[in-house]
CSV table of N, CA, C and O in Angstrom, one decimal:
chain,number,residue,atom,x,y,z
P,293,MET,N,-121.4,-84.7,191.8
P,293,MET,CA,-120.3,-84.2,190.9
P,293,MET,C,-119.5,-83.2,191.7
P,293,MET,O,-120.0,-82.3,192.3
P,294,THR,N,-118.2,-83.3,191.7
P,294,THR,CA,-117.3,-82.3,192.4
P,294,THR,C,-117.1,-81.1,191.6
P,294,THR,O,-117.3,-81.1,190.3
P,295,GLU,N,-116.5,-80.1,192.2
P,295,GLU,CA,-116.2,-78.9,191.4
P,295,GLU,C,-115.2,-79.2,190.4
P,295,GLU,O,-115.3,-78.7,189.2
P,296,GLN,N,-114.2,-80.0,190.7
P,296,GLN,CA,-113.2,-80.4,189.7
P,296,GLN,C,-113.8,-81.1,188.5
P,296,GLN,O,-113.3,-80.9,187.4
P,297,ASP,N,-114.8,-81.9,188.7
P,297,ASP,CA,-115.5,-82.6,187.6
P,297,ASP,C,-116.2,-81.6,186.6
P,297,ASP,O,-116.5,-82.0,185.5
P,298,LEU,N,-116.5,-80.4,187.1
P,298,LEU,CA,-117.3,-79.5,186.3
P,298,LEU,C,-116.4,-78.7,185.3
P,298,LEU,O,-117.0,-78.2,184.3
P,299,TYR,N,-115.1,-78.5,185.6
P,299,TYR,CA,-114.3,-77.7,184.7
P,299,TYR,C,-114.4,-78.0,183.3
P,299,TYR,O,-114.7,-77.2,182.4
P,300,ALA,N,-114.0,-79.2,182.9
P,300,ALA,CA,-113.9,-79.6,181.5
P,300,ALA,C,-115.2,-79.6,180.8
P,300,ALA,O,-115.2,-79.0,179.7
P,301,PRO,N,-116.3,-80.1,181.3
P,301,PRO,CA,-117.5,-80.0,180.6
P,301,PRO,C,-118.0,-78.6,180.3
P,301,PRO,O,-118.5,-78.2,179.2
P,302,ILE,N,-117.8,-77.7,181.3
P,302,ILE,CA,-118.3,-76.3,181.2
P,302,ILE,C,-117.3,-75.6,180.2
P,302,ILE,O,-117.8,-74.9,179.2
P,303,LEU,N,-116.1,-75.8,180.3
P,303,LEU,CA,-115.1,-75.1,179.4
P,303,LEU,C,-115.3,-75.5,178.0
P,303,LEU,O,-115.3,-74.7,177.0
P,304,THR,N,-115.4,-76.8,177.7
P,304,THR,CA,-115.6,-77.3,176.3
P,304,THR,C,-116.9,-77.1,175.7
P,304,THR,O,-117.1,-76.7,174.6
P,305,THR,N,-118.0,-77.2,176.5
P,305,THR,CA,-119.3,-77.0,176.0
P,305,THR,C,-119.7,-75.6,175.7
P,305,THR,O,-120.3,-75.3,174.8
P,306,LEU,N,-119.2,-74.7,176.6
P,306,LEU,CA,-119.7,-73.3,176.5
P,306,LEU,C,-118.7,-72.3,175.8
P,306,LEU,O,-119.1,-71.2,175.5
P,307,SER,N,-117.5,-72.8,175.6
P,307,SER,CA,-116.5,-71.9,174.9
P,307,SER,C,-116.7,-72.0,173.4
P,307,SER,O,-115.8,-72.6,172.7
P,308,ARG,N,-117.8,-71.5,172.9
P,308,ARG,CA,-118.1,-71.5,171.5
P,308,ARG,C,-119.0,-70.3,171.1
P,308,ARG,O,-119.6,-69.7,171.9
P,309,ALA,N,-119.0,-70.0,169.8
P,309,ALA,CA,-119.9,-69.0,169.3
P,309,ALA,C,-120.0,-67.7,170.1
P,309,ALA,O,-121.0,-67.4,170.7
P,310,GLY,N,-118.9,-67.0,170.1
P,310,GLY,CA,-118.9,-65.7,170.8
P,310,GLY,C,-118.6,-65.7,172.3
P,310,GLY,O,-118.6,-64.7,172.9
P,311,THR,N,-118.3,-66.9,172.8
P,311,THR,CA,-118.0,-67.0,174.2
P,311,THR,C,-116.7,-67.7,174.4
P,311,THR,O,-116.4,-68.8,173.8
P,312,ARG,N,-115.8,-67.2,175.2
P,312,ARG,CA,-114.5,-67.8,175.5
P,312,ARG,C,-114.4,-67.8,177.0
P,312,ARG,O,-114.4,-66.8,177.7
P,313,LEU,N,-114.2,-69.0,177.6
P,313,LEU,CA,-114.0,-69.2,179.0
P,313,LEU,C,-112.7,-69.9,179.3
P,313,LEU,O,-112.2,-70.7,178.5
P,314,PHE,N,-112.1,-69.6,180.5
P,314,PHE,CA,-110.9,-70.2,180.9
P,314,PHE,C,-110.8,-70.3,182.4
P,314,PHE,O,-111.6,-69.6,183.1
P,315,ARG,N,-110.0,-71.2,182.9
P,315,ARG,CA,-109.8,-71.3,184.3
P,315,ARG,C,-109.1,-70.2,184.9
P,315,ARG,O,-108.1,-69.7,184.3
P,316,GLN,N,-109.5,-69.7,186.0
P,316,GLN,CA,-108.8,-68.6,186.7
P,316,GLN,C,-108.3,-69.0,188.0
P,316,GLN,O,-109.1,-69.2,189.0
P,317,ASN,N,-107.0,-69.3,188.1
P,317,ASN,CA,-106.5,-69.7,189.4
P,317,ASN,C,-106.2,-68.5,190.3
P,317,ASN,O,-105.8,-67.4,189.8
P,318,SER,N,-106.5,-68.6,191.6
P,318,SER,CA,-106.2,-67.5,192.5
P,318,SER,C,-105.6,-68.1,193.8
P,318,SER,O,-105.8,-69.3,194.0
P,319,GLY,N,-104.9,-67.3,194.5
P,319,GLY,CA,-104.3,-67.8,195.7
P,319,GLY,C,-102.9,-67.2,195.9
P,319,GLY,O,-102.6,-66.2,195.3
P,320,LEU,N,-102.1,-67.9,196.6
P,320,LEU,CA,-100.7,-67.4,196.9
P,320,LEU,C,-99.7,-68.5,196.6
P,320,LEU,O,-99.9,-69.7,197.0
P,321,ALA,N,-98.7,-68.2,195.8
P,321,ALA,CA,-97.6,-69.2,195.5
P,321,ALA,C,-96.3,-68.5,195.9
P,321,ALA,O,-96.3,-67.3,196.2
P,322,TRP,N,-95.3,-69.2,195.7
P,322,TRP,CA,-93.9,-68.7,196.0
P,322,TRP,C,-93.0,-68.9,194.8
P,322,TRP,O,-93.1,-69.9,194.2
P,323,GLN,N,-92.2,-67.9,194.6
P,323,GLN,CA,-91.2,-68.0,193.6
P,323,GLN,C,-89.8,-67.7,194.1
P,323,GLN,O,-89.7,-67.0,195.2
P,324,GLY,N,-88.8,-68.1,193.5
P,324,GLY,CA,-87.4,-67.9,193.9
P,324,GLY,C,-86.5,-68.8,193.2
P,324,GLY,O,-86.8,-69.5,192.3
P,325,ASN,N,-85.2,-68.9,193.7
P,325,ASN,CA,-84.2,-69.8,193.1
P,325,ASN,C,-84.3,-71.1,193.7
P,325,ASN,O,-84.2,-71.3,194.9
P,326,VAL,N,-84.5,-72.2,192.9
P,326,VAL,CA,-84.7,-73.5,193.4
P,326,VAL,C,-83.3,-74.0,193.9
P,326,VAL,O,-82.3,-74.1,193.2
P,327,ILE,N,-83.3,-74.4,195.2
P,327,ILE,CA,-82.2,-75.0,195.8
P,327,ILE,C,-82.3,-76.5,195.8
P,327,ILE,O,-81.3,-77.2,195.5
P,328,GLU,N,-83.4,-77.0,196.1
P,328,GLU,CA,-83.7,-78.5,196.2
P,328,GLU,C,-85.1,-78.7,195.7
P,328,GLU,O,-86.0,-78.0,196.1
P,329,HIS,N,-85.3,-79.8,194.9
P,329,HIS,CA,-86.6,-80.2,194.4
P,329,HIS,C,-86.7,-81.7,194.4
P,329,HIS,O,-86.0,-82.3,193.6
P,330,THR,N,-87.5,-82.2,195.3
P,330,THR,CA,-87.8,-83.6,195.3
P,330,THR,C,-89.3,-83.8,195.1
P,330,THR,O,-90.1,-82.8,195.1
P,331,PRO,N,-89.8,-85.0,195.0
P,331,PRO,CA,-91.3,-85.2,194.9
P,331,PRO,C,-92.1,-84.7,196.0
P,331,PRO,O,-93.2,-84.4,195.9
P,332,THR,N,-91.4,-84.5,197.2
P,332,THR,CA,-92.2,-84.1,198.4
P,332,THR,C,-91.7,-82.8,199.0
P,332,THR,O,-92.3,-82.3,200.0
P,333,ARG,N,-90.7,-82.2,198.4
P,333,ARG,CA,-90.1,-81.0,199.0
P,333,ARG,C,-89.5,-80.1,198.0
P,333,ARG,O,-88.9,-80.5,197.0
P,334,LEU,N,-89.8,-78.7,198.2
P,334,LEU,CA,-89.2,-77.7,197.3
P,334,LEU,C,-88.6,-76.7,198.2
P,334,LEU,O,-89.3,-76.1,199.1
P,335,ILE,N,-87.3,-76.4,198.0
P,335,ILE,CA,-86.6,-75.4,198.8
P,335,ILE,C,-86.2,-74.3,197.9
P,335,ILE,O,-85.5,-74.5,196.9
P,336,LEU,N,-86.6,-73.0,198.3
P,336,LEU,CA,-86.2,-71.9,197.4
P,336,LEU,C,-85.3,-70.9,198.2
P,336,LEU,O,-85.5,-70.7,199.4
P,337,ALA,N,-84.4,-70.3,197.5
P,337,ALA,CA,-83.6,-69.3,198.0
P,337,ALA,C,-84.2,-67.9,197.6
P,337,ALA,O,-84.7,-67.9,196.5
P,338,HIS,N,-84.1,-66.9,198.4
P,338,HIS,CA,-84.7,-65.6,198.1
P,338,HIS,C,-86.2,-65.7,197.7
P,338,HIS,O,-86.6,-65.2,196.6
P,339,PRO,N,-87.0,-66.4,198.5
P,339,PRO,CA,-88.4,-66.6,198.2
P,339,PRO,C,-89.2,-65.3,198.2
P,339,PRO,O,-88.9,-64.4,199.0
P,340,ARG,N,-90.1,-65.2,197.2
P,340,ARG,CA,-91.0,-64.0,197.1
P,340,ARG,C,-92.4,-64.5,196.9
P,340,ARG,O,-92.6,-65.4,196.1
P,341,PRO,N,-93.4,-63.9,197.6
P,341,PRO,CA,-94.8,-64.3,197.4
P,341,PRO,C,-95.3,-63.8,196.0
P,341,PRO,O,-94.9,-62.8,195.5
P,342,LEU,N,-96.1,-64.6,195.4
P,342,LEU,CA,-96.7,-64.3,194.1
P,342,LEU,C,-98.2,-64.5,194.3
P,342,LEU,O,-98.8,-65.6,194.5
P,343,LYS,N,-98.9,-63.3,194.4
P,343,LYS,CA,-100.4,-63.3,194.6
P,343,LYS,C,-101.1,-63.4,193.2
P,343,LYS,O,-100.7,-62.7,192.3
P,344,MET,N,-102.0,-64.3,193.1
P,344,MET,CA,-102.8,-64.5,191.9
P,344,MET,C,-104.2,-64.2,192.1
P,344,MET,O,-104.8,-64.7,193.1
P,345,GLY,N,-104.8,-63.4,191.2
P,345,GLY,CA,-106.2,-63.1,191.3
P,345,GLY,C,-106.5,-62.1,192.4
P,345,GLY,O,-105.7,-61.4,193.0
P,346,VAL,N,-107.8,-62.0,192.8
P,346,VAL,CA,-108.3,-61.2,193.8
P,346,VAL,C,-109.2,-62.0,194.7
P,346,VAL,O,-109.7,-63.0,194.3
P,347,PRO,N,-109.4,-61.6,196.0
P,347,PRO,CA,-110.3,-62.4,196.8
P,347,PRO,C,-111.7,-62.6,196.2
P,347,PRO,O,-112.3,-61.7,195.7
P,348,GLY,N,-112.1,-63.8,196.2
P,348,GLY,CA,-113.4,-64.2,195.7
P,348,GLY,C,-113.5,-64.4,194.2
P,348,GLY,O,-114.6,-64.7,193.7
P,349,MET,N,-112.4,-64.2,193.5
P,349,MET,CA,-112.5,-64.3,192.0
P,349,MET,C,-113.1,-65.7,191.6
P,349,MET,O,-112.8,-66.7,192.2
P,350,ALA,N,-113.9,-65.6,190.6
P,350,ALA,CA,-114.6,-66.8,190.1
P,350,ALA,C,-113.6,-67.9,189.6
P,350,ALA,O,-112.6,-67.5,189.1
P,351,ASP,N,-114.0,-69.1,189.7
P,351,ASP,CA,-113.2,-70.3,189.2
P,351,ASP,C,-113.0,-70.2,187.7
P,351,ASP,O,-111.9,-70.6,187.2
P,352,ILE,N,-114.0,-69.8,187.0
P,352,ILE,CA,-114.0,-69.7,185.5
P,352,ILE,C,-114.3,-68.3,185.1
P,352,ILE,O,-115.2,-67.7,185.6
P,353,GLY,N,-113.5,-67.7,184.2
P,353,GLY,CA,-113.8,-66.4,183.7
P,353,GLY,C,-113.7,-66.4,182.2
P,353,GLY,O,-113.3,-67.3,181.6
P,354,GLY,N,-114.0,-65.2,181.6
P,354,GLY,CA,-113.9,-65.1,180.2
P,354,GLY,C,-114.9,-64.0,179.7
P,354,GLY,O,-115.1,-63.1,180.5
P,355,PHE,N,-115.4,-64.2,178.5
P,355,PHE,CA,-116.3,-63.2,177.9
P,355,PHE,C,-117.3,-63.8,177.0
P,355,PHE,O,-117.1,-64.9,176.5
P,356,THR,N,-118.4,-63.1,176.9
P,356,THR,CA,-119.4,-63.5,175.9
P,356,THR,C,-119.9,-62.3,175.2
P,356,THR,O,-119.8,-61.2,175.7
P,357,SER,N,-120.3,-62.5,173.9
P,357,SER,CA,-120.8,-61.4,173.1
P,357,SER,C,-122.3,-61.1,173.5
P,357,SER,O,-123.1,-62.0,173.6
P,358,LEU,N,-122.6,-59.8,173.6
P,358,LEU,CA,-123.9,-59.4,173.9
P,358,LEU,C,-124.3,-58.3,172.8
P,358,LEU,O,-123.5,-57.5,172.4
P,359,GLU,N,-125.6,-58.4,172.5
P,359,GLU,CA,-126.1,-57.3,171.6
P,359,GLU,C,-126.3,-56.1,172.4
P,359,GLU,O,-126.8,-56.1,173.5
P,360,VAL,N,-125.9,-54.9,171.8
P,360,VAL,CA,-126.0,-53.7,172.6
P,360,VAL,C,-127.4,-53.3,172.9
P,360,VAL,O,-127.8,-53.1,174.0
P,361,THR,N,-128.2,-53.2,171.9
P,361,THR,CA,-129.7,-52.9,172.0
P,361,THR,C,-130.4,-53.6,170.9
P,361,THR,O,-129.9,-53.8,169.8
P,362,PRO,N,-131.7,-53.9,171.1
P,362,PRO,CA,-132.5,-54.5,170.1
P,362,PRO,C,-132.5,-53.7,168.8
P,362,PRO,O,-132.6,-54.3,167.7
P,363,SER,N,-132.4,-52.4,168.8
P,363,SER,CA,-132.5,-51.6,167.6
P,363,SER,C,-131.2,-51.5,166.9
P,363,SER,O,-131.1,-51.1,165.8
P,364,MET,N,-130.1,-52.0,167.5
P,364,MET,CA,-128.8,-52.0,166.9
P,364,MET,C,-128.3,-53.4,166.5
P,364,MET,O,-127.3,-53.9,166.9
P,365,VAL,N,-129.2,-54.1,165.8
P,365,VAL,CA,-128.9,-55.5,165.4
P,365,VAL,C,-127.5,-55.6,164.7
P,365,VAL,O,-127.2,-54.8,163.9
P,366,GLY,N,-126.7,-56.5,165.2
P,366,GLY,CA,-125.4,-56.7,164.6
P,366,GLY,C,-124.3,-56.0,165.4
P,366,GLY,O,-123.2,-56.2,165.2
P,367,SER,N,-124.7,-55.1,166.3
P,367,SER,CA,-123.8,-54.4,167.2
P,367,SER,C,-123.6,-55.2,168.5
P,367,SER,O,-124.5,-55.3,169.3
P,368,LEU,N,-122.3,-55.7,168.6
P,368,LEU,CA,-122.0,-56.6,169.8
P,368,LEU,C,-121.0,-55.9,170.6
P,368,LEU,O,-120.1,-55.2,170.2
P,369,ILE,N,-121.0,-56.3,171.9
P,369,ILE,CA,-120.0,-55.9,172.9
P,369,ILE,C,-119.6,-57.2,173.6
P,369,ILE,O,-120.4,-58.2,173.6
P,370,ALA,N,-118.5,-57.2,174.2
P,370,ALA,CA,-118.0,-58.4,175.0
P,370,ALA,C,-118.3,-58.0,176.5
P,370,ALA,O,-118.0,-57.0,177.0
P,371,ALA,N,-118.9,-59.0,177.2
P,371,ALA,CA,-119.2,-58.8,178.6
P,371,ALA,C,-118.4,-59.9,179.4
P,371,ALA,O,-118.3,-61.0,178.9
P,372,TYR,N,-117.9,-59.5,180.5
P,372,TYR,CA,-117.1,-60.4,181.3
P,372,TYR,C,-118.1,-61.5,181.9
P,372,TYR,O,-119.2,-61.2,182.3
P,373,VAL,N,-117.6,-62.7,182.0
P,373,VAL,CA,-118.3,-63.8,182.6
P,373,VAL,C,-117.5,-64.3,183.8
P,373,VAL,O,-116.3,-64.6,183.7
P,374,GLY,N,-118.1,-64.5,184.9
P,374,GLY,CA,-117.5,-65.1,186.1
P,374,GLY,C,-118.4,-66.3,186.6
P,374,GLY,O,-119.5,-66.0,187.0
P,375,ILE,N,-117.9,-67.5,186.6
P,375,ILE,CA,-118.7,-68.7,187.0
P,375,ILE,C,-118.0,-69.3,188.2
P,375,ILE,O,-116.8,-69.8,188.1
P,376,GLU,N,-118.6,-69.3,189.3
P,376,GLU,CA,-118.1,-69.9,190.5
P,376,GLU,C,-118.6,-71.4,190.6
P,376,GLU,O,-119.8,-71.6,190.6
P,377,LEU,N,-117.7,-72.3,190.6
P,377,LEU,CA,-118.2,-73.7,190.6
P,377,LEU,C,-118.3,-74.2,192.0
P,377,LEU,O,-117.5,-74.0,192.9
P,378,LYS,N,-119.4,-75.0,192.2
P,378,LYS,CA,-119.7,-75.6,193.5
P,378,LYS,C,-120.3,-76.9,193.3
P,378,LYS,O,-121.1,-77.2,192.4
P,379,SER,N,-120.0,-77.8,194.3
P,379,SER,CA,-120.6,-79.2,194.3
P,379,SER,C,-122.1,-79.0,194.7
P,379,SER,O,-122.5,-77.9,195.1
P,380,ALA,N,-122.8,-80.1,194.7
P,380,ALA,CA,-124.2,-80.0,195.1
P,380,ALA,C,-124.4,-79.4,196.5
P,380,ALA,O,-125.4,-78.8,196.8
P,381,THR,N,-123.4,-79.6,197.4
P,381,THR,CA,-123.5,-79.2,198.8
P,381,THR,C,-122.6,-78.0,199.1
P,381,THR,O,-122.6,-77.5,200.2
P,382,GLY,N,-121.8,-77.6,198.1
P,382,GLY,CA,-120.8,-76.5,198.4
P,382,GLY,C,-121.5,-75.2,198.5
P,382,GLY,O,-122.6,-74.9,197.9
P,383,ARG,N,-120.9,-74.3,199.3
P,383,ARG,CA,-121.4,-72.9,199.5
P,383,ARG,C,-120.4,-71.9,199.1
P,383,ARG,O,-119.2,-72.0,199.4
P,384,ALA,N,-120.9,-70.8,198.5
P,384,ALA,CA,-120.0,-69.7,198.1
P,384,ALA,C,-119.7,-68.9,199.3
P,384,ALA,O,-120.5,-68.8,200.2
P,385,THR,N,-118.4,-68.4,199.4
P,385,THR,CA,-118.0,-67.6,200.5
P,385,THR,C,-118.5,-66.2,200.4
P,385,THR,O,-118.9,-65.8,199.3
P,386,PRO,N,-118.5,-65.4,201.4
P,386,PRO,CA,-118.9,-64.0,201.3
P,386,PRO,C,-118.1,-63.3,200.2
P,386,PRO,O,-118.6,-62.4,199.5
P,387,GLU,N,-116.8,-63.6,200.1
P,387,GLU,CA,-115.9,-62.9,199.1
P,387,GLU,C,-116.4,-63.3,197.7
P,387,GLU,O,-116.4,-62.5,196.8
P,388,GLN,N,-116.7,-64.6,197.5
P,388,GLN,CA,-117.2,-65.0,196.2
P,388,GLN,C,-118.5,-64.4,195.8
P,388,GLN,O,-118.7,-63.9,194.7
P,389,LEU,N,-119.4,-64.3,196.8
P,389,LEU,CA,-120.7,-63.6,196.5
P,389,LEU,C,-120.5,-62.1,196.2
P,389,LEU,O,-121.2,-61.6,195.4
P,390,ALA,N,-119.6,-61.5,196.9
P,390,ALA,CA,-119.3,-60.1,196.6
P,390,ALA,C,-118.7,-59.9,195.2
P,390,ALA,O,-119.0,-58.9,194.5
P,391,PHE,N,-117.8,-60.8,194.8
P,391,PHE,CA,-117.3,-60.8,193.5
P,391,PHE,C,-118.4,-60.9,192.4
P,391,PHE,O,-118.4,-60.2,191.4
P,392,ILE,N,-119.3,-61.9,192.6
P,392,ILE,CA,-120.4,-62.1,191.7
P,392,ILE,C,-121.3,-60.8,191.6
P,392,ILE,O,-121.6,-60.3,190.5
P,393,ALA,N,-121.6,-60.2,192.8
P,393,ALA,CA,-122.4,-59.0,192.8
P,393,ALA,C,-121.7,-57.9,192.1
P,393,ALA,O,-122.3,-57.1,191.3
P,394,MET,N,-120.4,-57.7,192.2
P,394,MET,CA,-119.6,-56.7,191.5
P,394,MET,C,-119.7,-56.8,190.0
P,394,MET,O,-119.9,-55.9,189.3
P,395,VAL,N,-119.5,-58.1,189.5
P,395,VAL,CA,-119.6,-58.3,188.1
P,395,VAL,C,-121.0,-58.0,187.6
P,395,VAL,O,-121.2,-57.4,186.5
P,396,LEU,N,-122.0,-58.5,188.3
P,396,LEU,CA,-123.4,-58.2,187.8
P,396,LEU,C,-123.7,-56.7,187.8
P,396,LEU,O,-124.3,-56.2,186.9
P,397,LYS,N,-123.2,-56.0,188.8
P,397,LYS,CA,-123.5,-54.5,188.9
P,397,LYS,C,-122.8,-53.8,187.7
P,397,LYS,O,-123.3,-52.8,187.2
P,398,ALA,N,-121.7,-54.3,187.3
P,398,ALA,CA,-120.9,-53.7,186.2
P,398,ALA,C,-121.5,-54.1,184.8
P,398,ALA,O,-120.9,-53.7,183.8
P,399,GLY,N,-122.5,-55.0,184.8
P,399,GLY,CA,-123.1,-55.4,183.5
P,399,GLY,C,-122.6,-56.7,183.0
P,399,GLY,O,-123.0,-57.1,181.8
P,400,GLY,N,-121.8,-57.4,183.7
P,400,GLY,CA,-121.3,-58.7,183.3
P,400,GLY,C,-122.3,-59.8,183.6
P,400,GLY,O,-123.4,-59.6,184.1
P,401,ARG,N,-121.9,-61.0,183.4
P,401,ARG,CA,-122.7,-62.2,183.7
P,401,ARG,C,-121.9,-63.0,184.8
P,401,ARG,O,-120.7,-63.3,184.6
P,402,ALA,N,-122.5,-63.4,185.9
P,402,ALA,CA,-121.8,-64.1,186.9
P,402,ALA,C,-122.8,-64.8,187.8
P,402,ALA,O,-124.0,-64.5,187.9
P,403,GLY,N,-122.4,-65.9,188.4
P,403,GLY,CA,-123.2,-66.7,189.3
P,403,GLY,C,-122.5,-68.0,189.7
P,403,GLY,O,-121.4,-68.2,189.4
P,404,VAL,N,-123.2,-68.8,190.5
P,404,VAL,CA,-122.7,-70.1,191.0
P,404,VAL,C,-123.3,-71.1,190.1
P,404,VAL,O,-124.5,-71.1,189.8
P,405,ALA,N,-122.5,-72.1,189.7
P,405,ALA,CA,-122.9,-73.2,188.8
P,405,ALA,C,-122.6,-74.5,189.5
P,405,ALA,O,-121.5,-74.7,190.0
P,406,ARG,N,-123.5,-75.4,189.5
P,406,ARG,CA,-123.4,-76.7,190.0
P,406,ARG,C,-123.5,-77.8,188.9
P,406,ARG,O,-123.4,-79.0,189.1
P,407,SER,N,-123.7,-77.2,187.6
P,407,SER,CA,-123.9,-78.1,186.5
P,407,SER,C,-123.6,-77.3,185.2
P,407,SER,O,-123.5,-76.0,185.3
P,408,VAL,N,-123.5,-78.0,184.1
P,408,VAL,CA,-123.3,-77.3,182.8
P,408,VAL,C,-124.6,-76.4,182.5
P,408,VAL,O,-124.5,-75.3,182.0
P,409,GLU,N,-125.7,-76.9,182.9
P,409,GLU,CA,-127.0,-76.2,182.7
P,409,GLU,C,-127.0,-74.9,183.5
P,409,GLU,O,-127.4,-73.8,183.0
P,410,ASP,N,-126.5,-74.9,184.7
P,410,ASP,CA,-126.4,-73.7,185.5
P,410,ASP,C,-125.5,-72.7,184.9
P,410,ASP,O,-125.8,-71.5,184.8
P,411,ALA,N,-124.3,-73.2,184.4
P,411,ALA,CA,-123.4,-72.3,183.7
P,411,ALA,C,-124.0,-71.6,182.4
P,411,ALA,O,-123.8,-70.5,182.2
P,412,ARG,N,-124.7,-72.4,181.7
P,412,ARG,CA,-125.4,-71.9,180.5
P,412,ARG,C,-126.4,-70.8,180.9
P,412,ARG,O,-126.5,-69.8,180.2
P,413,GLY,N,-127.1,-71.0,182.0
P,413,GLY,CA,-128.0,-70.0,182.5
P,413,GLY,C,-127.3,-68.7,182.8
P,413,GLY,O,-127.8,-67.6,182.6
P,414,ILE,N,-126.1,-68.8,183.4
P,414,ILE,CA,-125.4,-67.6,183.8
P,414,ILE,C,-125.0,-66.9,182.5
P,414,ILE,O,-125.1,-65.6,182.4
P,415,LEU,N,-124.6,-67.6,181.5
P,415,LEU,CA,-124.2,-66.9,180.2
P,415,LEU,C,-125.4,-66.1,179.6
P,415,LEU,O,-125.1,-65.1,179.0
P,416,VAL,N,-126.6,-66.6,179.7
P,416,VAL,CA,-127.7,-65.9,179.1
P,416,VAL,C,-128.4,-64.9,180.1
P,416,VAL,O,-129.4,-64.3,179.7
P,417,GLY,N,-127.8,-64.8,181.3
P,417,GLY,CA,-128.3,-63.8,182.2
P,417,GLY,C,-129.3,-64.3,183.2
P,417,GLY,O,-130.0,-63.5,183.9
P,418,ASN,N,-129.5,-65.6,183.3
P,418,ASN,CA,-130.4,-66.2,184.3
P,418,ASN,C,-129.6,-66.6,185.5
P,418,ASN,O,-129.4,-67.8,185.7
P,419,THR,N,-129.2,-65.7,186.4
P,419,THR,CA,-128.4,-66.1,187.5
P,419,THR,C,-129.3,-66.2,188.8
P,419,THR,O,-130.4,-65.7,188.8
C-alpha cells in the first residue's frame, strides 16, 4: 500500500467521536499574476514564494479529545495529532522524526503509520 492509498481510509475511519483529522500539505509553491497557463506550463509575473507548513510536518494533522485526569471524569482537552504516512518500506526523515518527537514532548499524539491500525494506535498513545 502506498502513502497515497492510506489518506482516505485513515481520514474517514478515524475522524469520528472527538477526533478530527485533515491532510496537511507542506512545501514550497509560487504565486503571482498568471501570464500563461497551459496543461504543461504556467508562467507567472511578479512571482513570490509561498511556504506551507514547517520542515518535517506530519502528512495528517488534527486533534483528539483526551480526558484530563481519571479523577476528573467528563473533563476533556484537545490534543494535537500528527500522523506521518509511510509505505511498507518508506523511512521517516530526520526532520519528520524531530517533528514527531516535538509533538510527543508537548503532550500530543504522533507517530509513523503504515496502516489504519497504526494510525489508530497513534491516537490512543501507542506510538
